[in-house]
PDB file of C-alpha atoms and ligand atoms in Angstrom:
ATOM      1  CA  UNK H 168      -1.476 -12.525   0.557  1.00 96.00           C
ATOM      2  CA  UNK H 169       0.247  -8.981   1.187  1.00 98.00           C
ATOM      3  CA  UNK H 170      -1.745  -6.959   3.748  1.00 98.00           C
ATOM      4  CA  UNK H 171      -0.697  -3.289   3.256  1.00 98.00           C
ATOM      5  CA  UNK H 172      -2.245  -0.883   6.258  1.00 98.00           C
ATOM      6  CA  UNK H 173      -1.917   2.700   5.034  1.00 98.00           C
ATOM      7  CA  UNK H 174      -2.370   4.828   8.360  1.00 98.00           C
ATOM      8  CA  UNK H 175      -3.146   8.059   5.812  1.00 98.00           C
ATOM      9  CA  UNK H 176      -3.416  10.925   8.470  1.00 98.00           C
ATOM     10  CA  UNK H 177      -6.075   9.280  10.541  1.00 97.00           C
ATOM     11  CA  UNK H 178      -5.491  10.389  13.985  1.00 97.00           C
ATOM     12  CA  UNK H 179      -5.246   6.748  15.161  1.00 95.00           C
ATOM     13  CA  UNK H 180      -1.998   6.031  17.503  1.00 97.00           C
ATOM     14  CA  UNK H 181       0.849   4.507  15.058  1.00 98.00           C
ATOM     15  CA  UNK H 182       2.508   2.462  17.128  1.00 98.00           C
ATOM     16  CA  UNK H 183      -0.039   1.013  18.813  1.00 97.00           C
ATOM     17  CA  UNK H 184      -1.557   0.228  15.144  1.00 98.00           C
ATOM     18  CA  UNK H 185       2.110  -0.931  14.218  1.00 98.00           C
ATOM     19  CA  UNK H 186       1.764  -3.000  17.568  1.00 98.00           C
ATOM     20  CA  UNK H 187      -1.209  -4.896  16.452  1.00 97.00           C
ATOM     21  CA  UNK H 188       0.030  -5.420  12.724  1.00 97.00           C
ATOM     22  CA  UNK H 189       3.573  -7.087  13.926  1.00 97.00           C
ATOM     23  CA  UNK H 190       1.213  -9.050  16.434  1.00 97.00           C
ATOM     24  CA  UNK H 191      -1.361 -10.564  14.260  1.00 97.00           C
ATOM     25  CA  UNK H 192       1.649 -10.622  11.252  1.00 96.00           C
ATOM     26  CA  UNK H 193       3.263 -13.324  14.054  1.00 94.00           C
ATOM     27  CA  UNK H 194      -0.520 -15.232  13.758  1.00 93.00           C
ATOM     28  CA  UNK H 195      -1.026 -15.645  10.186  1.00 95.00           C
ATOM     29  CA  UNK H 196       1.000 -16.882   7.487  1.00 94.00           C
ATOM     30  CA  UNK H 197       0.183 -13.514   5.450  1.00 96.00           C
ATOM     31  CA  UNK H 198       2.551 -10.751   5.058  1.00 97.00           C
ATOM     32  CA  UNK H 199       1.691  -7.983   6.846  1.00 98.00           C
ATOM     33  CA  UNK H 200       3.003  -4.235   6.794  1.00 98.00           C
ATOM     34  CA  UNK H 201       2.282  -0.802   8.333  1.00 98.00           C
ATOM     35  CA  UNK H 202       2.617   2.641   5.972  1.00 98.00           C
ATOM     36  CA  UNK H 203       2.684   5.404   8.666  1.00 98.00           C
ATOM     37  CA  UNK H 204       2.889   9.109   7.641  1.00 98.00           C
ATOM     38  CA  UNK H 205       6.834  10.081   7.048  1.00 98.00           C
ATOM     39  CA  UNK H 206       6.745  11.905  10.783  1.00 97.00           C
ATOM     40  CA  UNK H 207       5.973   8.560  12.178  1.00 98.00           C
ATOM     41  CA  UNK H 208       8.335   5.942  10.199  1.00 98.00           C
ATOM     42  CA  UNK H 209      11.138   5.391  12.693  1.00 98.00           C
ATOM     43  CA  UNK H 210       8.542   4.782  16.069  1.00 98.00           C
ATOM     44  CA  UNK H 211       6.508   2.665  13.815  1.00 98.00           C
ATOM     45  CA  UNK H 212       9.775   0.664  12.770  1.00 98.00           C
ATOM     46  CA  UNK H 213      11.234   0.433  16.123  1.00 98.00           C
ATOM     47  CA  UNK H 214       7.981  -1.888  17.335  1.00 98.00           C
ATOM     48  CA  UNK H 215       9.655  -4.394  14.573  1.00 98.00           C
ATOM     49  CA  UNK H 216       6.214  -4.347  12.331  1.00 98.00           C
ATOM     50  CA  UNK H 217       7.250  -4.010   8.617  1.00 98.00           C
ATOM     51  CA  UNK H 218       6.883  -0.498   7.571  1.00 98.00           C
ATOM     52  CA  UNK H 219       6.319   1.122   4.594  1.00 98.00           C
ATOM     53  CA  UNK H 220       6.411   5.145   3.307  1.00 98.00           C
ATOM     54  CA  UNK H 221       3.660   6.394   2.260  1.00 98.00           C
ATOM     55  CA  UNK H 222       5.170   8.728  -0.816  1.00 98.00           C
ATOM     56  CA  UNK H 223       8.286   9.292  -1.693  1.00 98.00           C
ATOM     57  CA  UNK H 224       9.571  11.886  -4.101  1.00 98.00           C
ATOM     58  CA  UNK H 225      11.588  11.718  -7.396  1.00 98.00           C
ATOM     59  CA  UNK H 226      14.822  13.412  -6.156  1.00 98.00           C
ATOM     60  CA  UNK H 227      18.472  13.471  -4.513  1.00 97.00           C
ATOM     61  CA  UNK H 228      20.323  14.890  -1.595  1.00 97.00           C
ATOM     62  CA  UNK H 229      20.404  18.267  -2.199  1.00 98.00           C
ATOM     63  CA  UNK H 230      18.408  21.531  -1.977  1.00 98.00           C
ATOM     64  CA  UNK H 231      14.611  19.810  -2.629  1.00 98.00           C
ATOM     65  CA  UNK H 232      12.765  21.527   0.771  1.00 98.00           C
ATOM     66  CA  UNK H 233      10.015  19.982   1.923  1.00 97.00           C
ATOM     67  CA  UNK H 234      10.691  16.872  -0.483  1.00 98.00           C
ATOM     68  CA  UNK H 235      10.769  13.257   1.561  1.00 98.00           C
ATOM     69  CA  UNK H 236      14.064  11.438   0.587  1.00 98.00           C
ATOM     70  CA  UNK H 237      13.938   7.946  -0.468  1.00 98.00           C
ATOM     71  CA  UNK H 238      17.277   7.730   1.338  1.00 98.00           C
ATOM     72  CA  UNK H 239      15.912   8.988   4.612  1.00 98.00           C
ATOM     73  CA  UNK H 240      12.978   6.912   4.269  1.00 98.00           C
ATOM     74  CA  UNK H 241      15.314   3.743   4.525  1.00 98.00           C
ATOM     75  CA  UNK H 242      17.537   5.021   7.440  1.00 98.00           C
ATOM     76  CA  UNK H 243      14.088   5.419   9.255  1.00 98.00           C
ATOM     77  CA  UNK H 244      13.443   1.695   8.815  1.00 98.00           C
ATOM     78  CA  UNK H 245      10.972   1.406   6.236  1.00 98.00           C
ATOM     79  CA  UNK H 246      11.617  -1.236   3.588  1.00 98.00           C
ATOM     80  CA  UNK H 247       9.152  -0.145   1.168  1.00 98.00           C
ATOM     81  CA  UNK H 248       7.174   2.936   0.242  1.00 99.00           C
ATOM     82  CA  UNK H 249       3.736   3.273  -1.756  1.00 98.00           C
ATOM     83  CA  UNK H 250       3.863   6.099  -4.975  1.00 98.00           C
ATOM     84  CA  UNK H 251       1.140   8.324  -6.528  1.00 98.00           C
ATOM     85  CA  UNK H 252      -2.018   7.013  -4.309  1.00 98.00           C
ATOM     86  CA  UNK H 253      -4.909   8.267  -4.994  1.00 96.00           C
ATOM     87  CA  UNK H 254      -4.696  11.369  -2.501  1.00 97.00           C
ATOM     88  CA  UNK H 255      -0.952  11.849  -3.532  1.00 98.00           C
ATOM     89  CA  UNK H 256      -1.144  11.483  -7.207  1.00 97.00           C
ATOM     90  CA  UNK H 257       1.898  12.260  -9.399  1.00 98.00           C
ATOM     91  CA  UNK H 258       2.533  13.309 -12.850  1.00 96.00           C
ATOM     92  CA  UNK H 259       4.023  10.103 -14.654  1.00 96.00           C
ATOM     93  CA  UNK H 260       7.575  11.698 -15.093  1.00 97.00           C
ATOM     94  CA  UNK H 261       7.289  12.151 -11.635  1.00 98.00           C
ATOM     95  CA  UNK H 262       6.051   8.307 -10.859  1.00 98.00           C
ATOM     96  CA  UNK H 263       9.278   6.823 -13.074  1.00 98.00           C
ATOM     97  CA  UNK H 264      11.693   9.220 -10.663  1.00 98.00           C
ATOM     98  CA  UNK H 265      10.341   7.890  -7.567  1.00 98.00           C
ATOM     99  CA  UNK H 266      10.585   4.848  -8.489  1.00 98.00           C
ATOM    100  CA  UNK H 267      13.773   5.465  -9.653  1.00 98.00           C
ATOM    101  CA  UNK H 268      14.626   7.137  -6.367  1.00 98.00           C
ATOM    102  CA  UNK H 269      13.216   4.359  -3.790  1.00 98.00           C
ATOM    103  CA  UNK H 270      14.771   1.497  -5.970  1.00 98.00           C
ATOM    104  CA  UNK H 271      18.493   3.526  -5.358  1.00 98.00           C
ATOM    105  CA  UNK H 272      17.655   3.520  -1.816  1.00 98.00           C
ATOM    106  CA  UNK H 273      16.642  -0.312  -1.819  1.00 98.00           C
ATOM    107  CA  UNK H 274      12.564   0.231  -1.099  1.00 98.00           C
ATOM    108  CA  UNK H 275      10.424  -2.356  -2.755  1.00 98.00           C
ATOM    109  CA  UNK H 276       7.931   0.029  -4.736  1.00 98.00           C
ATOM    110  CA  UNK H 277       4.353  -0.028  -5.188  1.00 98.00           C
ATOM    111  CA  UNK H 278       2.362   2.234  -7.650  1.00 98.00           C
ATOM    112  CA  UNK H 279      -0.856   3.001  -6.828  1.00 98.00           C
ATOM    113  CA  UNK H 280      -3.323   3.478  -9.994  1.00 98.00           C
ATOM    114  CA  UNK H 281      -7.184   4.339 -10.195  1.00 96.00           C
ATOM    115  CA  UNK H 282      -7.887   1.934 -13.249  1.00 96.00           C
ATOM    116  CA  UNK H 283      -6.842  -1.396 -15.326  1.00 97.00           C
ATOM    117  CA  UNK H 284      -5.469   1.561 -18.089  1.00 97.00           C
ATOM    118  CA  UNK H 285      -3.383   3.389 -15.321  1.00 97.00           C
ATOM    119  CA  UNK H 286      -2.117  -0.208 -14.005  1.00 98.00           C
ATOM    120  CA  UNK H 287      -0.724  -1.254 -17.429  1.00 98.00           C
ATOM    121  CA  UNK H 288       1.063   2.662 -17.524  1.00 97.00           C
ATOM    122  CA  UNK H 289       2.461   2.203 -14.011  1.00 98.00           C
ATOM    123  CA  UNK H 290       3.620  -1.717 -14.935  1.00 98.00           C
ATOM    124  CA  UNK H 291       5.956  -0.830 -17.328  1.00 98.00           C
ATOM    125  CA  UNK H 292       7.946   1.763 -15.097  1.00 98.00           C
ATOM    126  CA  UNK H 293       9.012  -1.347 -13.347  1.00 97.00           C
ATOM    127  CA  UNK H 294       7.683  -1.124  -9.744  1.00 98.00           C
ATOM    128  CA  UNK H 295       7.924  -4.087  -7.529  1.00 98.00           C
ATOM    129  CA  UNK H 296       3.793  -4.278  -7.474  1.00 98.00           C
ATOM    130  CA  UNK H 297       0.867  -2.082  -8.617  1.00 98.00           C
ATOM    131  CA  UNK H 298      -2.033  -1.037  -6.685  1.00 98.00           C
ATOM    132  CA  UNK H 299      -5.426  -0.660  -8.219  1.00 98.00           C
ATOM    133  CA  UNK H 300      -7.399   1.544  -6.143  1.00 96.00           C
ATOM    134  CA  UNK H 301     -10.378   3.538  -7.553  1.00 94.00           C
ATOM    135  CA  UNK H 302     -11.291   6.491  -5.790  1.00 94.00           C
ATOM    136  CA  UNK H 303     -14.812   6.392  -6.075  1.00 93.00           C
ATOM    137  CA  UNK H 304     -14.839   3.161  -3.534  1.00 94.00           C
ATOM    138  CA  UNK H 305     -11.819   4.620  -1.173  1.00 95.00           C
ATOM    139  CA  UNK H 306     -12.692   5.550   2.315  1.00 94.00           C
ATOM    140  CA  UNK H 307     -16.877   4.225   1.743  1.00 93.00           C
ATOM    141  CA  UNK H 308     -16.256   0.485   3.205  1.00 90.00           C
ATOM    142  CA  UNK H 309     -18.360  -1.069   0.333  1.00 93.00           C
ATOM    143  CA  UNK H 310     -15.079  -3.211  -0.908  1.00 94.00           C
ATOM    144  CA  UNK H 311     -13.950  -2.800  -4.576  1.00 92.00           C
ATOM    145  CA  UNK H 312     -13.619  -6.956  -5.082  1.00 86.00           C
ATOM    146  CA  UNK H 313     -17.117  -7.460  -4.239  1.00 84.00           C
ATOM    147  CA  UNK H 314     -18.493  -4.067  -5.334  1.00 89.00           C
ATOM    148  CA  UNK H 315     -16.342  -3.884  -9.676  1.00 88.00           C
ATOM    149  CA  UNK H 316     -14.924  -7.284  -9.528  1.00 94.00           C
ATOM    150  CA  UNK H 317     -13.911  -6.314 -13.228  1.00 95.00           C
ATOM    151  CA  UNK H 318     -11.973  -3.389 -12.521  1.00 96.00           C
ATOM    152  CA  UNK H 319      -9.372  -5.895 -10.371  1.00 97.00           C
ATOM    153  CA  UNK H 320      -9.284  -8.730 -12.833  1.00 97.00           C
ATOM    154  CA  UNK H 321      -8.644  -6.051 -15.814  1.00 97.00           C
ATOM    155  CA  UNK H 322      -6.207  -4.574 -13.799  1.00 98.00           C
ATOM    156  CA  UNK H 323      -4.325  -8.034 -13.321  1.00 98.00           C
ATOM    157  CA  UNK H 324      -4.562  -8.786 -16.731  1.00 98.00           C
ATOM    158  CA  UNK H 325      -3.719  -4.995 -17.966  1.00 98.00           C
ATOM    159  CA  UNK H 326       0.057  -5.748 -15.602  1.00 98.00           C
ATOM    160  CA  UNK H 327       0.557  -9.086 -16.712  1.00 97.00           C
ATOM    161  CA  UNK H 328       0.994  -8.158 -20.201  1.00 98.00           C
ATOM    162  CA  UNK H 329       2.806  -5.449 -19.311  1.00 98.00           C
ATOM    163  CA  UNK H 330       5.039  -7.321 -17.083  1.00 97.00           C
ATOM    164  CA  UNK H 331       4.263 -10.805 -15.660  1.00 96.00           C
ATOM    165  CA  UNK H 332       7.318  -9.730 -12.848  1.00 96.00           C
ATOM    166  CA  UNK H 333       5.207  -7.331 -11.308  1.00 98.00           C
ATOM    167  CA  UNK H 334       2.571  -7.885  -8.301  1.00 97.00           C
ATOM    168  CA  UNK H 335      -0.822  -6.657  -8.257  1.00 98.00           C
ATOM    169  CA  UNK H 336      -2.837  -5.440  -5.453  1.00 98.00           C
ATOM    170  CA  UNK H 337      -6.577  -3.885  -4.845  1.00 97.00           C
ATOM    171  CA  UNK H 338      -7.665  -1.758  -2.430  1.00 96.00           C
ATOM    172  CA  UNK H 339     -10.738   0.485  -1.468  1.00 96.00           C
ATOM    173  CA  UNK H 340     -13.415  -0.505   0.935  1.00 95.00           C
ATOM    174  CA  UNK H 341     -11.644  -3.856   2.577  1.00 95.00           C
ATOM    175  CA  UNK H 342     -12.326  -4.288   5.630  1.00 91.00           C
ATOM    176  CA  UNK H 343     -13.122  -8.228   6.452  1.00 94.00           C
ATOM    177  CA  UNK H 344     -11.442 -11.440   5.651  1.00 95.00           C
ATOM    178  CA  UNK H 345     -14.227 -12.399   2.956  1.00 94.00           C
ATOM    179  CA  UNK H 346     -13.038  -8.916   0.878  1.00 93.00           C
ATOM    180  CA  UNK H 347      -9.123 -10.428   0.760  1.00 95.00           C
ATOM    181  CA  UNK H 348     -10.062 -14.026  -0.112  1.00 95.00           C
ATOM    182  CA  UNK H 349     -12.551 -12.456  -3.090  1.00 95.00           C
ATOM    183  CA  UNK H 350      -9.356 -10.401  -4.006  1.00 96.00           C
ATOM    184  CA  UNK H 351      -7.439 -13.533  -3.753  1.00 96.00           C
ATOM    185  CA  UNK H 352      -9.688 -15.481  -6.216  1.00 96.00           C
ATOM    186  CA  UNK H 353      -9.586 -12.658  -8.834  1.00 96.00           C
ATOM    187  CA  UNK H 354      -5.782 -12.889  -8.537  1.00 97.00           C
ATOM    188  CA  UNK H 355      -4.759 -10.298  -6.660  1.00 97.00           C
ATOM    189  CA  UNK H 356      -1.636 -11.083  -4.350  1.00 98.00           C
ATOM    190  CA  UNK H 357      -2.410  -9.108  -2.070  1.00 97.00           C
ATOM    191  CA  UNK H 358      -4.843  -5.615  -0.232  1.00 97.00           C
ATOM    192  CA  UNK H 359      -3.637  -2.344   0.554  1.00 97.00           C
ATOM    193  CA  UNK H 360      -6.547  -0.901   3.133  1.00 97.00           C
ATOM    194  CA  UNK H 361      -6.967   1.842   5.462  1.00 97.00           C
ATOM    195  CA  UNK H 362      -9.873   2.721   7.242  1.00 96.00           C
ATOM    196  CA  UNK H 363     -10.816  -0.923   8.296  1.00 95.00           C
ATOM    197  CA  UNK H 364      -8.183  -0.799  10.569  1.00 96.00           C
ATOM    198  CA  UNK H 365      -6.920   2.550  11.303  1.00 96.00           C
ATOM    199  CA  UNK H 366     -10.499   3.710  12.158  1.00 96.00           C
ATOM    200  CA  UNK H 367     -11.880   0.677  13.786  1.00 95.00           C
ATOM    201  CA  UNK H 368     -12.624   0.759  17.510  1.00 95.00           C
ATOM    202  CA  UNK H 369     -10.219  -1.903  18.148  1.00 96.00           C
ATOM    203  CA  UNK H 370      -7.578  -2.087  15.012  1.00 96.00           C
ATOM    204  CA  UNK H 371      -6.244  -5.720  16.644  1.00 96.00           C
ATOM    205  CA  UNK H 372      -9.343  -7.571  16.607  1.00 96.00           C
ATOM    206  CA  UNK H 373     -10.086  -5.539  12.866  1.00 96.00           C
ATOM    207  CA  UNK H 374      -6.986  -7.669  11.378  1.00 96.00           C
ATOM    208  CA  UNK H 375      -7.482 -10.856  13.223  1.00 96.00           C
ATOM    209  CA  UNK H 376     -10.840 -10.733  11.328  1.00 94.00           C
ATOM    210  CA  UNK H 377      -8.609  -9.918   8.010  1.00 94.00           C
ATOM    211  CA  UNK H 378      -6.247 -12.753   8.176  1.00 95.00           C
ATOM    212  CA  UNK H 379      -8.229 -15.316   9.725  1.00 95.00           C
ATOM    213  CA  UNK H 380      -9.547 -16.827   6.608  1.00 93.00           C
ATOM    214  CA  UNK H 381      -6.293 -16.672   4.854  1.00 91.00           C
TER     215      UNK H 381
HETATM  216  O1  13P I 182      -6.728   4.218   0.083  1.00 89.03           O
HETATM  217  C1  13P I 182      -6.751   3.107   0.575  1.00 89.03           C
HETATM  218  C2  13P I 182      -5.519   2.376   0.942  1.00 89.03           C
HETATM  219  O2  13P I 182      -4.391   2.998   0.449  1.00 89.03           O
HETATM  220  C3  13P I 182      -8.025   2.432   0.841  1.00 89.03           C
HETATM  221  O3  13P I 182      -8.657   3.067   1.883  1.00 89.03           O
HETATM  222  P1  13P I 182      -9.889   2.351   2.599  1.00 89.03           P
HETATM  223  O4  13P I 182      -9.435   0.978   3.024  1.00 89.03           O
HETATM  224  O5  13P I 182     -10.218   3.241   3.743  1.00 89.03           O
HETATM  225  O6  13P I 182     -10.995   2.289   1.585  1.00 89.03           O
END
């Protein structure tokens, strides 16, 4: 399983967070990765955690102020970058240039979608992996693969015939190692989760708990 850690703007320490991903990551044969706000990126890379962008936008070098660069992304050391969460959506011109943009750069890709419809949309712009996320369940800790088992099977079925290349993920509401094994079983490969970790008292002892059934 893929354990995906988006730090959002939660005014939790980075690196310290990025500390306790790369050490549990070292623990567990899951894959586990960091997304840090753009600011943060090269301290969070520099404790040797994988680290992901949060957002990247669909454009080139040039005059695009304000825009985050897929290219600079890379040189900061992340190796991946999430596109149009939930609380960053995109229009879906917009989605196909970013992914576009972090696939020039070399970033794996994963597209974020609320629903099993928006998964099979996002699936055949030919991300690495889609995320389905819905809203409704994001930030409340009642986990969506316990709480709309459904809406995660659908959403594996809605990519697969779409593309059977491209990984899916849940998120919303994970927070213990029971939540990733029952988004294991509905065939998920893998969690993208935030406030489990990047709120929780003690954010090392939070992902021990997340990995140690896996
Ligand atoms: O939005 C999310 C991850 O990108 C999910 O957030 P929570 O884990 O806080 O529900």
């Amino acid at each position: 399983m893929f354990v995906l850690v988006n730090l959002k703007t939660y005014p939790c320490d980075p690196v310290a967070v990025a500390e306790a991903v790369r050490d549990v990551d070292e623990s567990t044969d899951a894959r586990l990765a960091v997304a840090p706000q753009a600011a943060d990126l090269a301290r969070v890379a520099e404790t040797g955690v994988e680290t992901w962008a949060q957002h990247v936008d669909p454009i080139e070098h040039g005059s695009n102020t304000g825009h985050t660069l897929a290219e600079s992304v890379a040189d900061a050391g992340a190796v991946g970058t999430l596109i149009n969460h939930s609380e960053k959506r995109l229009k879906l011109a917009d989605i196909d240039g970013s992914v576009q943009a972090a696939e020039r750069a070399g970033l794996e890709t994963v597209v974020c979608a609320n629903n099993p419809e928006q998964i099979g949309a996002a699936a055949a712009l030919g991300p690495d992996a889609v995320a389905v996320e819905p809203p409704e369940l994001i930030g409340t800790g009642t986990p969506v693969s316990q709480a709309d088992p459904d809406i995660v099977e659908d959403a594996v079925e809605a990519a697969d015939n779409v593309d059977s290349e491209v990984s899916v993920l849940c998120g919303a509401g994970i927070s213990t190692g029971d939540d990733v094994v029952a988004a294991g079983d509905l065939g998920a490969e893998g969690v993208l989760l935030a406030s489990g970790v990047a709120k929780a008292d003690d954010p090392q002892a939070a992902l021990e708990d997340l990995v140690e059934p896996l």
